[in-house]
XYZ file of C-alpha atoms in Angstrom:
396
model
C 0.000 0.000 0.000
C 1.315 3.450 -0.977
C -0.012 6.586 0.710
C 0.483 9.932 -1.019
C 2.048 12.090 1.668
C 0.977 15.521 0.439
C -2.716 14.709 0.777
C -2.152 13.899 4.440
C -0.003 16.827 5.582
C -0.811 19.806 3.360
C -2.791 21.546 6.121
C -0.481 20.701 9.019
C 1.723 23.405 10.630
C 4.821 21.151 10.471
C 4.432 20.384 6.750
C 7.601 22.252 5.744
C 9.663 19.771 7.749
C 8.341 16.894 5.651
C 8.117 18.527 2.223
C 10.705 16.104 0.781
C 8.365 13.123 1.240
C 6.321 12.200 -1.822
C 4.750 8.967 -0.601
C 5.021 6.273 2.045
C 4.897 2.590 1.115
C 4.002 -0.067 3.681
C 6.303 -3.078 3.220
C 5.348 -5.198 6.238
C 4.249 -4.762 9.837
C 7.644 -3.362 10.842
C 8.822 -1.680 7.637
C 7.870 1.339 5.551
C 9.655 2.898 2.607
C 9.711 6.658 2.220
C 9.780 7.812 -1.406
C 11.319 11.284 -1.522
C 11.114 14.144 -3.983
C 14.614 15.162 -2.879
C 17.189 14.153 -0.299
C 16.607 15.386 3.248
C 19.592 14.840 5.589
C 17.555 15.698 8.690
C 14.521 13.556 7.886
C 15.229 10.786 10.398
C 15.530 13.348 13.178
C 12.299 15.003 12.086
C 10.484 11.684 11.986
C 11.622 11.006 15.551
C 10.184 14.325 16.722
C 6.742 15.443 17.771
C 5.743 16.363 14.224
C 5.660 12.765 12.954
C 4.785 10.429 15.786
C 3.706 6.892 14.910
C 0.050 6.154 15.654
C -1.961 2.912 15.325
C -4.198 3.291 12.233
C -6.633 0.472 13.072
C -7.206 1.856 16.548
C -7.930 5.312 15.106
C -10.247 3.859 12.445
C -12.190 1.996 15.122
C -12.301 4.738 17.746
C -11.957 7.945 15.745
C -9.423 10.760 16.012
C -11.259 12.620 18.790
C -11.193 9.517 20.991
C -7.548 8.874 20.144
C -6.606 12.417 21.195
C -7.789 11.675 24.742
C -6.953 7.942 24.807
C -3.641 7.688 22.917
C -1.648 4.529 22.316
C 2.105 4.893 21.764
C 5.459 3.223 22.302
C 6.319 4.754 25.686
C 7.378 2.690 28.720
C 4.266 4.083 30.420
C 0.662 3.699 29.269
C -2.244 6.076 29.786
C -4.402 5.342 32.823
C -6.551 8.480 32.781
C -6.669 11.971 31.345
C -8.587 14.910 32.771
C -8.401 18.089 30.641
C -6.781 21.057 32.415
C -6.133 18.845 35.458
C -3.634 16.129 34.605
C -2.605 12.790 33.142
C -2.014 9.547 35.014
C 0.279 6.919 33.539
C 1.043 3.353 34.538
C 4.176 1.315 33.884
C 3.998 -0.897 30.800
C 5.758 -4.092 31.817
C 6.017 -5.402 28.243
C 7.836 -2.357 26.904
C 10.451 -3.248 24.285
C 13.163 -1.520 26.328
C 12.221 -3.151 29.598
C 9.794 -2.141 32.314
C 10.414 1.250 33.979
C 11.409 1.382 37.646
C 8.460 3.579 38.618
C 5.032 1.961 38.818
C 3.147 5.111 37.830
C 3.481 8.777 36.918
C 1.088 11.586 37.721
C 1.437 14.677 35.518
C -0.408 17.684 36.911
C -1.222 20.745 34.802
C -0.432 23.718 37.046
C -0.611 26.944 35.078
C 0.579 29.276 37.833
C 4.367 28.928 38.390
C 4.245 30.018 42.031
C 1.627 27.358 42.721
C 3.794 24.696 41.073
C 6.770 25.688 43.210
C 4.618 25.725 46.361
C 3.436 22.198 45.561
C 7.061 21.130 45.138
C 8.035 22.701 48.460
C 5.156 20.956 50.226
C 6.130 17.578 48.774
C 2.945 17.160 46.767
C 4.938 17.091 43.526
C 8.464 15.772 42.981
C 9.494 17.538 39.786
C 8.693 20.825 38.050
C 9.745 21.032 34.417
C 10.609 23.895 32.018
C 9.480 26.506 31.313
C 7.536 26.697 34.570
C 10.268 27.828 36.984
C 10.418 31.649 37.207
C 14.004 32.867 37.360
C 13.189 34.884 40.457
C 12.238 31.755 42.397
C 15.451 29.815 41.750
C 17.225 31.171 44.824
C 14.221 30.274 47.007
C 14.232 26.701 45.712
C 17.991 26.378 46.162
C 17.716 27.387 49.823
C 15.528 24.394 50.580
C 17.515 21.390 51.898
C 14.959 19.079 50.275
C 15.139 20.480 46.745
C 17.606 20.913 43.889
C 17.669 23.125 40.819
C 19.103 21.222 37.855
C 19.830 22.956 34.555
C 21.220 22.094 31.152
C 21.835 23.963 27.922
C 18.648 23.933 25.870
C 17.842 24.547 22.196
C 15.433 27.345 23.182
C 16.193 30.847 21.949
C 14.373 34.121 22.478
C 14.281 37.230 20.356
C 12.293 40.292 19.464
C 11.622 39.947 15.774
C 11.187 43.010 13.609
C 8.381 44.148 11.362
C 10.514 44.680 8.249
C 7.572 45.800 6.124
C 5.979 48.683 8.022
C 6.970 51.468 10.391
C 10.439 52.622 11.373
C 11.790 49.048 11.577
C 11.442 48.804 7.814
C 14.821 50.566 7.787
C 17.774 48.245 8.449
C 19.652 51.079 10.164
C 16.862 51.413 12.697
C 16.809 47.681 13.361
C 20.539 47.670 14.037
C 20.175 50.752 16.230
C 17.643 48.929 18.381
C 20.036 46.012 18.811
C 22.973 48.300 19.698
C 20.732 50.125 22.145
C 19.983 47.175 24.441
C 22.475 45.718 26.939
C 21.460 42.083 26.601
C 24.246 40.743 28.808
C 23.087 42.979 31.654
C 19.564 41.572 31.234
C 20.931 38.019 31.351
C 22.948 38.754 34.494
C 20.303 40.707 36.389
C 16.906 39.375 35.303
C 17.791 35.837 34.172
C 20.221 35.128 36.991
C 22.908 34.012 34.576
C 20.725 31.100 33.399
C 21.167 32.093 29.755
C 23.784 33.132 27.229
C 23.735 35.921 24.661
C 23.193 34.867 21.038
C 24.449 36.479 17.856
C 21.628 35.115 15.679
C 18.448 33.142 16.231
C 20.025 29.755 16.995
C 21.893 28.004 19.782
C 25.448 26.695 20.154
C 24.134 23.106 20.262
C 22.415 23.391 16.872
C 24.061 22.076 13.722
C 25.032 25.127 11.689
C 26.208 27.174 14.659
C 29.011 29.577 13.729
C 31.325 30.061 16.736
C 33.057 32.929 14.936
C 29.937 35.105 15.168
C 29.601 37.475 18.116
C 26.555 39.409 19.344
C 26.519 43.112 18.493
C 27.867 44.992 21.529
C 25.911 47.406 23.678
C 26.685 50.791 22.141
C 24.036 53.463 22.772
C 26.107 56.137 21.017
C 26.220 53.999 17.856
C 22.495 53.387 18.212
C 21.669 57.106 18.366
C 23.997 57.777 15.427
C 22.124 55.228 13.296
C 18.724 56.579 14.353
C 19.788 60.103 13.419
C 21.075 58.916 10.032
C 17.714 57.225 9.431
C 15.851 60.453 10.270
C 14.186 59.095 13.412
C 13.169 61.870 15.790
C 13.529 61.583 19.583
C 10.325 60.372 21.199
C 9.297 58.219 18.249
C 7.056 55.387 19.389
C 7.727 51.688 18.878
C 5.373 48.892 19.914
C 6.519 45.557 21.336
C 3.979 42.698 21.236
C 4.450 39.959 23.838
C 2.709 37.009 25.465
C 0.879 38.411 28.468
C 1.298 35.316 30.633
C 5.092 35.100 30.304
C 6.202 36.866 33.486
C 9.936 36.455 32.872
C 9.833 37.778 29.322
C 7.553 40.584 30.459
C 10.293 41.681 32.854
C 12.888 41.365 30.086
C 10.751 43.523 27.804
C 10.341 46.180 30.488
C 14.126 46.393 30.687
C 14.396 46.607 26.890
C 11.853 49.441 26.854
C 13.981 51.300 29.392
C 17.100 50.880 27.265
C 15.245 52.134 24.186
C 14.154 55.201 26.125
C 17.834 55.997 26.736
C 18.443 56.199 22.973
C 15.393 58.411 22.474
C 12.584 56.001 21.623
C 9.247 55.635 23.386
C 8.599 51.899 23.609
C 5.134 50.652 24.532
C 4.463 47.029 25.443
C 1.283 45.359 24.211
C 0.454 41.999 25.852
C -1.743 39.386 24.183
C -3.110 36.025 25.137
C -0.590 33.510 23.825
C -3.026 31.815 21.443
C -4.094 35.153 19.972
C -0.520 36.332 19.437
C 0.821 33.152 17.819
C -2.275 32.145 15.842
C -3.591 35.516 14.735
C -1.465 38.603 15.336
C 1.898 37.273 14.106
C 0.777 35.092 11.141
C -1.550 37.837 9.895
C 1.192 40.463 10.062
C -0.668 42.642 12.578
C 2.158 43.234 15.061
C 3.844 46.451 16.053
C 7.470 47.177 15.252
C 8.705 44.230 17.360
C 7.165 41.009 18.583
C 8.184 38.234 20.960
C 9.456 35.020 19.418
C 10.680 31.960 21.244
C 11.769 28.824 19.414
C 12.687 25.367 20.629
C 14.852 24.160 17.727
C 13.898 20.589 18.597
C 15.807 18.966 15.706
C 19.067 20.574 16.920
C 19.565 21.638 13.319
C 19.498 25.313 12.345
C 17.394 24.558 9.275
C 14.385 23.868 11.503
C 14.607 27.407 12.861
C 15.845 29.301 9.811
C 13.391 27.917 7.261
C 10.367 28.667 9.449
C 11.617 32.117 10.432
C 12.920 33.437 7.121
C 11.510 31.642 4.084
C 8.915 33.584 2.134
C 5.361 32.587 3.001
C 6.073 30.740 6.240
C 3.739 31.323 9.213
C 6.441 32.895 11.368
C 7.650 35.178 8.589
C 4.693 37.488 7.925
C 6.690 40.463 6.654
C 9.914 39.611 4.868
C 10.513 38.198 1.396
C 14.127 37.878 0.299
C 14.805 35.822 -2.867
C 18.514 35.510 -2.067
C 17.741 34.208 1.407
C 15.090 31.837 0.037
C 17.676 30.440 -2.352
C 20.160 29.841 0.470
C 17.530 28.153 2.621
C 16.406 25.864 -0.191
C 19.932 25.017 -1.382
C 20.992 23.275 1.846
C 17.839 21.231 2.403
C 18.730 18.422 0.017
C 22.490 18.290 0.605
C 23.884 15.112 2.125
C 27.378 16.601 2.323
C 27.296 17.741 5.954
C 30.244 20.118 5.570
C 28.625 21.961 2.661
C 25.325 22.102 4.532
C 27.025 23.461 7.620
C 28.775 26.168 5.597
C 25.494 27.282 4.027
C 23.718 27.311 7.394
C 26.511 29.465 8.807
C 26.155 31.840 5.876
C 22.393 32.039 6.548
C 23.058 32.988 10.177
C 25.495 35.691 9.085
C 23.177 36.943 6.327
C 20.170 37.302 8.638
C 22.314 38.946 11.314
C 23.654 41.417 8.750
C 20.086 42.300 7.774
C 19.091 42.484 11.459
C 15.865 40.551 10.988
C 15.481 40.265 14.761
C 17.032 41.430 17.989
C 18.669 38.186 19.187
C 18.336 38.043 22.945
C 19.425 34.829 24.649
C 19.602 31.069 24.783
C 17.813 30.115 28.007
C 18.821 27.038 29.977
C 16.309 24.255 30.577
C 15.582 24.668 34.295
C 14.200 21.839 36.424
C 13.304 21.904 40.102
C 13.421 18.445 41.653
C 12.963 16.844 45.064
C 16.037 15.156 46.481
C 13.853 12.049 46.923
C 14.071 11.632 43.146
C 17.043 9.518 42.071
C 18.419 8.904 38.592
C 16.858 11.966 36.981
C 18.851 13.405 34.065
C 17.791 16.843 32.737
C 17.212 16.947 29.000
C 17.401 20.005 26.748
C 13.961 19.643 25.157
C 11.710 18.643 28.117
C 11.086 15.223 26.534
C 12.113 13.409 29.669
C 13.317 9.808 29.846
C 12.046 8.508 33.175
C 12.685 4.766 32.674
C 15.426 4.603 35.299
C 14.094 7.182 37.751
C 13.112 6.174 41.269
C 11.551 8.032 44.197
C 12.659 7.201 47.725
């Protein structure tokens, strides 16, 4: 049986990651052949990610997709026991798992939307682990003071930036965009607001992503250079700029307040406009209705810069509502089918340099993955992407 791939994924938000697939042929119960339109050196990684999880077709045909969404069947060492929307998920150990039974008999995932509540539950012993991005930076020192708790961090693929509206307003001018970057002391923000749990980035990707260029450095804090560029661009003191953010992100809200203060120093009047997360990411950004700058965080889950760059910069992509650059499109497309890793890496580095030269965003920081864990938990290893492996974890 051969399934035409495009008919299945053309409406899905992750379709660009799987554009190389033309069809999928079922060989036997354990084998499928992927027929590709072009080579894709990152395809296996993409297929292992959340965009292409394996699901049981007969089960879905019998029960329907809505039922499957609340009663999933997968290949995890734990199986679903119960699911209560907005409350939590209970899992039980699956003794027949192909990798061996897990050491824990069950897991109880609780959905706690308020970070302070999650930390309070950890302190009281009612939860054993709080995962990213729940832990507010300001609460780390409180957690660390507890003799019963640990804060465990690791470098993550998550990056944060303020992306620019390159089509409208004063940020249409590249000089203005660079002025805004020069005008913000990002290292000071990392040290003071983020407690050193992040590192400055020179472009919108992390050091652990394939395609990282270690020779690139973030633009320095230089308010005099910023004001010089603004003057050259004809921007008058007091000019307003709008920054659109997620209203429920307390840490980034504090970061943005600091950025607004820095922009005031170079003569700009920055206003912050908060949105509900779903409204910002599903309406305001894709429809190109933002102000001059808007919040963008990205997980980079393939640990390959293509996954970030293609979505951020290619013409017509959801996260690129304003910019269209044929030269950049050509660079992005040229590396996607290369199996020569050195050539791919060189092109990805050139993309990072090209986008930084055009100042398509204000790169801010690469934030660590921060976990708070009870000392009763043994064998826990923090992972960069929050997809935890709990097979060998125990709780005393």
